Amino acid sequence: VFMVLFVLLIIYFLVDMFFTLSVFVKTIFLIVLILIFLAVLIIKAGFILFLQEHERAVISRFGRVHRVSGPGWAIMIPLLETFRKVDLRVATLDVPKQEVITKDNVVLKIDVVIYLMVKKDPQSVINSVVNVEDYKQAAQLYVKSTVRELIGGMTLDETIGNINELNKKMIKEIS
């Protein structure tokens, strides 16, 4: 930021040395340089937050949720407000293979993939930040335990024959 100020001052003094300008034009030129400096200062200091179409920001003032912002520009008050970005795109989480014991004591290795997305409504965005530390990790652990519970209550034949019903139950449990 100070480098920008230094460059702007050098430009001002070079223009002043090599061109004979009226006091009015010099004043306008100086005001334009000051405005450029303030714009750079505002952007670099964190007054303005740039959010993409798929991002939202939960902005907290003094540690309490104040608002959800995005997409576009969000104006913040530095030192008073903090933010956490939330990505609204679908995330694919690969749950590592796990061994599950069925009702008839058969050990199965189950592989699970989760398609996870935070809804666009402000309350869902706030919940993904406030109610859980890491919602992606929480979803993985929840799916692991749900898979163990569902398959643990079924025999091997029931598990193989009812894969579609297992998927429906998993979606119902997670939603």
Short mmCIF file of C-alpha atoms in Angstrom, two decimals:
data_model
loop_
_atom_site.label_atom_id
_atom_site.label_comp_id
_atom_site.label_asym_id
_atom_site.label_seq_id
_atom_site.Cartn_x
_atom_site.Cartn_y
_atom_site.Cartn_z
CA VAL A 1 0.00 0.00 0.00
CA PHE A 2 2.81 2.38 0.84
CA MET A 3 4.52 1.47 -2.41
CA VAL A 4 1.44 2.65 -4.29
CA LEU A 5 1.50 5.93 -2.35
CA PHE A 6 5.18 6.36 -3.15
CA VAL A 7 4.61 5.73 -6.88
CA LEU A 8 1.69 8.15 -6.98
CA LEU A 9 3.74 10.88 -5.30
CA ILE A 10 6.59 10.35 -7.77
CA ILE A 11 4.13 10.65 -10.65
CA TYR A 12 2.77 13.87 -9.16
CA PHE A 13 6.22 15.44 -8.74
CA LEU A 14 7.36 14.36 -12.23
CA VAL A 15 4.27 15.90 -13.81
CA ASP A 16 4.83 19.04 -11.73
CA MET A 17 8.49 19.31 -12.85
CA PHE A 18 8.06 18.67 -16.57
CA PHE A 19 4.71 20.28 -17.29
CA THR A 20 3.59 23.80 -16.51
CA LEU A 21 0.07 23.38 -15.27
CA SER A 22 -2.28 25.79 -13.57
CA VAL A 23 -2.98 25.46 -9.87
CA PHE A 24 -6.51 24.25 -10.63
CA VAL A 25 -5.26 21.39 -12.87
CA LYS A 26 -2.58 20.44 -10.32
CA THR A 27 -5.23 20.31 -7.60
CA ILE A 28 -7.52 18.11 -9.71
CA PHE A 29 -4.56 15.84 -10.57
CA LEU A 30 -3.64 15.56 -6.89
CA ILE A 31 -7.24 14.76 -5.93
CA VAL A 32 -7.39 12.01 -8.59
CA LEU A 33 -4.13 10.51 -7.26
CA ILE A 34 -5.47 10.59 -3.70
CA LEU A 35 -8.67 8.85 -4.82
CA ILE A 36 -6.62 6.15 -6.57
CA PHE A 37 -4.62 5.66 -3.38
CA LEU A 38 -7.78 5.43 -1.26
CA ALA A 39 -9.30 2.88 -3.66
CA VAL A 40 -6.18 0.69 -3.44
CA LEU A 41 -6.14 1.10 0.35
CA ILE A 42 -9.80 0.09 0.66
CA ILE A 43 -9.33 -3.02 -1.49
CA LYS A 44 -6.08 -4.15 0.15
CA ALA A 45 -7.15 -3.45 3.74
CA GLY A 46 -10.16 -5.75 3.52
CA PHE A 47 -12.94 -3.19 3.40
CA ILE A 48 -14.31 -4.90 0.30
CA LEU A 49 -14.78 -8.63 -0.09
CA PHE A 50 -15.16 -10.10 -3.60
CA LEU A 51 -17.45 -13.12 -3.79
CA GLN A 52 -17.97 -15.32 -6.84
CA GLU A 53 -21.39 -16.58 -7.96
CA HIS A 54 -20.90 -19.87 -6.10
CA GLU A 55 -19.66 -18.29 -2.85
CA ARG A 56 -21.37 -16.77 0.15
CA ALA A 57 -19.74 -15.15 3.16
CA VAL A 58 -21.01 -15.34 6.71
CA ILE A 59 -20.00 -11.99 8.21
CA SER A 60 -19.75 -11.76 11.98
CA ARG A 61 -19.52 -8.54 13.96
CA PHE A 62 -17.91 -8.89 17.39
CA GLY A 63 -18.21 -12.68 17.11
CA ARG A 64 -21.96 -12.76 16.43
CA VAL A 65 -23.44 -13.55 13.02
CA HIS A 66 -24.42 -10.25 11.45
CA ARG A 67 -25.34 -11.16 7.86
CA VAL A 68 -24.83 -13.44 4.88
CA SER A 69 -23.39 -11.74 1.84
CA GLY A 70 -22.75 -12.60 -1.80
CA PRO A 71 -22.31 -12.94 -4.67
CA GLY A 72 -20.62 -9.72 -5.68
CA TRP A 73 -19.01 -7.16 -3.45
CA ALA A 74 -19.49 -7.08 0.30
CA ILE A 75 -18.38 -4.08 2.32
CA MET A 76 -16.88 -4.90 5.70
CA ILE A 77 -15.62 -2.93 8.66
CA PRO A 78 -12.06 -4.11 9.35
CA LEU A 79 -11.19 -5.07 12.93
CA LEU A 80 -14.90 -5.21 13.84
CA GLU A 81 -16.10 -7.80 11.34
CA THR A 82 -14.72 -11.18 10.30
CA PHE A 83 -15.92 -13.53 7.58
CA ARG A 84 -15.92 -17.17 6.51
CA LYS A 85 -16.54 -18.14 2.91
CA VAL A 86 -18.86 -21.02 2.06
CA ASP A 87 -18.71 -22.77 -1.31
CA LEU A 88 -22.18 -23.63 -2.66
CA ARG A 89 -20.98 -25.99 -5.39
CA VAL A 90 -21.50 -29.73 -5.11
CA ALA A 91 -18.53 -31.31 -3.34
CA THR A 92 -17.69 -34.97 -3.83
CA LEU A 93 -16.30 -36.66 -0.76
CA ASP A 94 -14.79 -40.11 -1.04
CA VAL A 95 -15.26 -41.98 2.22
CA PRO A 96 -12.45 -44.52 2.68
CA LYS A 97 -13.43 -48.19 2.44
CA GLN A 98 -14.65 -49.59 5.71
CA GLU A 99 -15.39 -53.02 7.03
CA VAL A 100 -18.98 -53.60 8.09
CA ILE A 101 -20.33 -56.71 9.81
CA THR A 102 -23.78 -57.85 8.69
CA LYS A 103 -26.46 -59.43 10.89
CA ASP A 104 -25.24 -62.92 9.93
CA ASN A 105 -21.60 -62.06 10.84
CA VAL A 106 -20.28 -61.60 7.30
CA VAL A 107 -17.60 -58.94 6.90
CA LEU A 108 -18.17 -56.59 3.94
CA LYS A 109 -15.93 -53.84 2.62
CA ILE A 110 -18.11 -50.86 1.75
CA ASP A 111 -17.05 -47.89 -0.37
CA VAL A 112 -19.11 -44.70 -0.18
CA VAL A 113 -19.09 -41.47 -2.18
CA ILE A 114 -20.97 -38.43 -0.88
CA TYR A 115 -22.29 -35.62 -3.04
CA LEU A 116 -22.67 -32.71 -0.64
CA MET A 117 -24.00 -29.21 -1.26
CA VAL A 118 -24.92 -26.31 1.00
CA LYS A 119 -28.29 -24.83 0.06
CA LYS A 120 -28.35 -21.21 -1.11
CA ASP A 121 -30.74 -19.94 1.55
CA PRO A 122 -29.05 -17.77 4.21
CA GLN A 123 -29.98 -20.03 7.14
CA SER A 124 -28.28 -23.07 5.55
CA VAL A 125 -25.15 -21.02 4.90
CA ILE A 126 -25.11 -19.80 8.52
CA ASN A 127 -25.68 -23.36 9.82
CA SER A 128 -22.72 -24.68 7.79
CA VAL A 129 -20.45 -22.21 9.60
CA VAL A 130 -21.98 -21.85 13.07
CA ASN A 131 -23.43 -25.27 13.95
CA VAL A 132 -20.47 -27.47 13.01
CA GLU A 133 -16.72 -26.84 12.81
CA ASP A 134 -16.15 -28.70 9.53
CA TYR A 135 -19.38 -29.72 7.80
CA LYS A 136 -17.61 -31.88 5.21
CA GLN A 137 -15.85 -33.98 7.86
CA ALA A 138 -19.08 -34.17 9.87
CA ALA A 139 -20.96 -35.47 6.82
CA GLN A 140 -18.30 -38.15 6.22
CA LEU A 141 -18.46 -39.39 9.82
CA TYR A 142 -22.25 -39.35 9.84
CA VAL A 143 -22.44 -41.36 6.61
CA LYS A 144 -19.92 -43.89 7.95
CA SER A 145 -21.94 -44.50 11.09
CA THR A 146 -25.23 -44.63 9.17
CA VAL A 147 -23.83 -47.22 6.73
CA ARG A 148 -22.64 -49.37 9.63
CA GLU A 149 -26.03 -49.09 11.33
CA LEU A 150 -28.11 -49.90 8.24
CA ILE A 151 -25.97 -52.80 6.97
CA GLY A 152 -25.42 -54.13 10.50
CA GLY A 153 -29.17 -54.73 10.79
CA MET A 154 -29.36 -56.73 7.54
CA THR A 155 -28.11 -60.11 6.39
CA LEU A 156 -25.76 -60.46 3.40
CA ASP A 157 -28.61 -61.54 1.09
CA GLU A 158 -30.79 -58.60 2.20
CA THR A 159 -27.90 -56.19 1.68
CA ILE A 160 -27.15 -57.39 -1.85
CA GLY A 161 -30.82 -57.56 -2.83
CA ASN A 162 -31.78 -54.17 -1.45
CA ILE A 163 -29.01 -51.83 -2.66
CA ASN A 164 -31.54 -49.34 -4.08
CA GLU A 165 -33.49 -49.31 -0.83
CA LEU A 166 -30.22 -48.78 1.08
CA ASN A 167 -29.47 -45.76 -1.10
CA LYS A 168 -32.97 -44.35 -0.48
CA LYS A 169 -32.59 -44.86 3.28
CA MET A 170 -29.19 -43.15 3.23
CA ILE A 171 -30.59 -40.15 1.35
CA LYS A 172 -33.52 -39.97 3.79
CA GLU A 173 -31.17 -40.15 6.80
CA ILE A 174 -28.86 -37.43 5.50
CA SER A 175 -31.53 -34.99 4.27
#
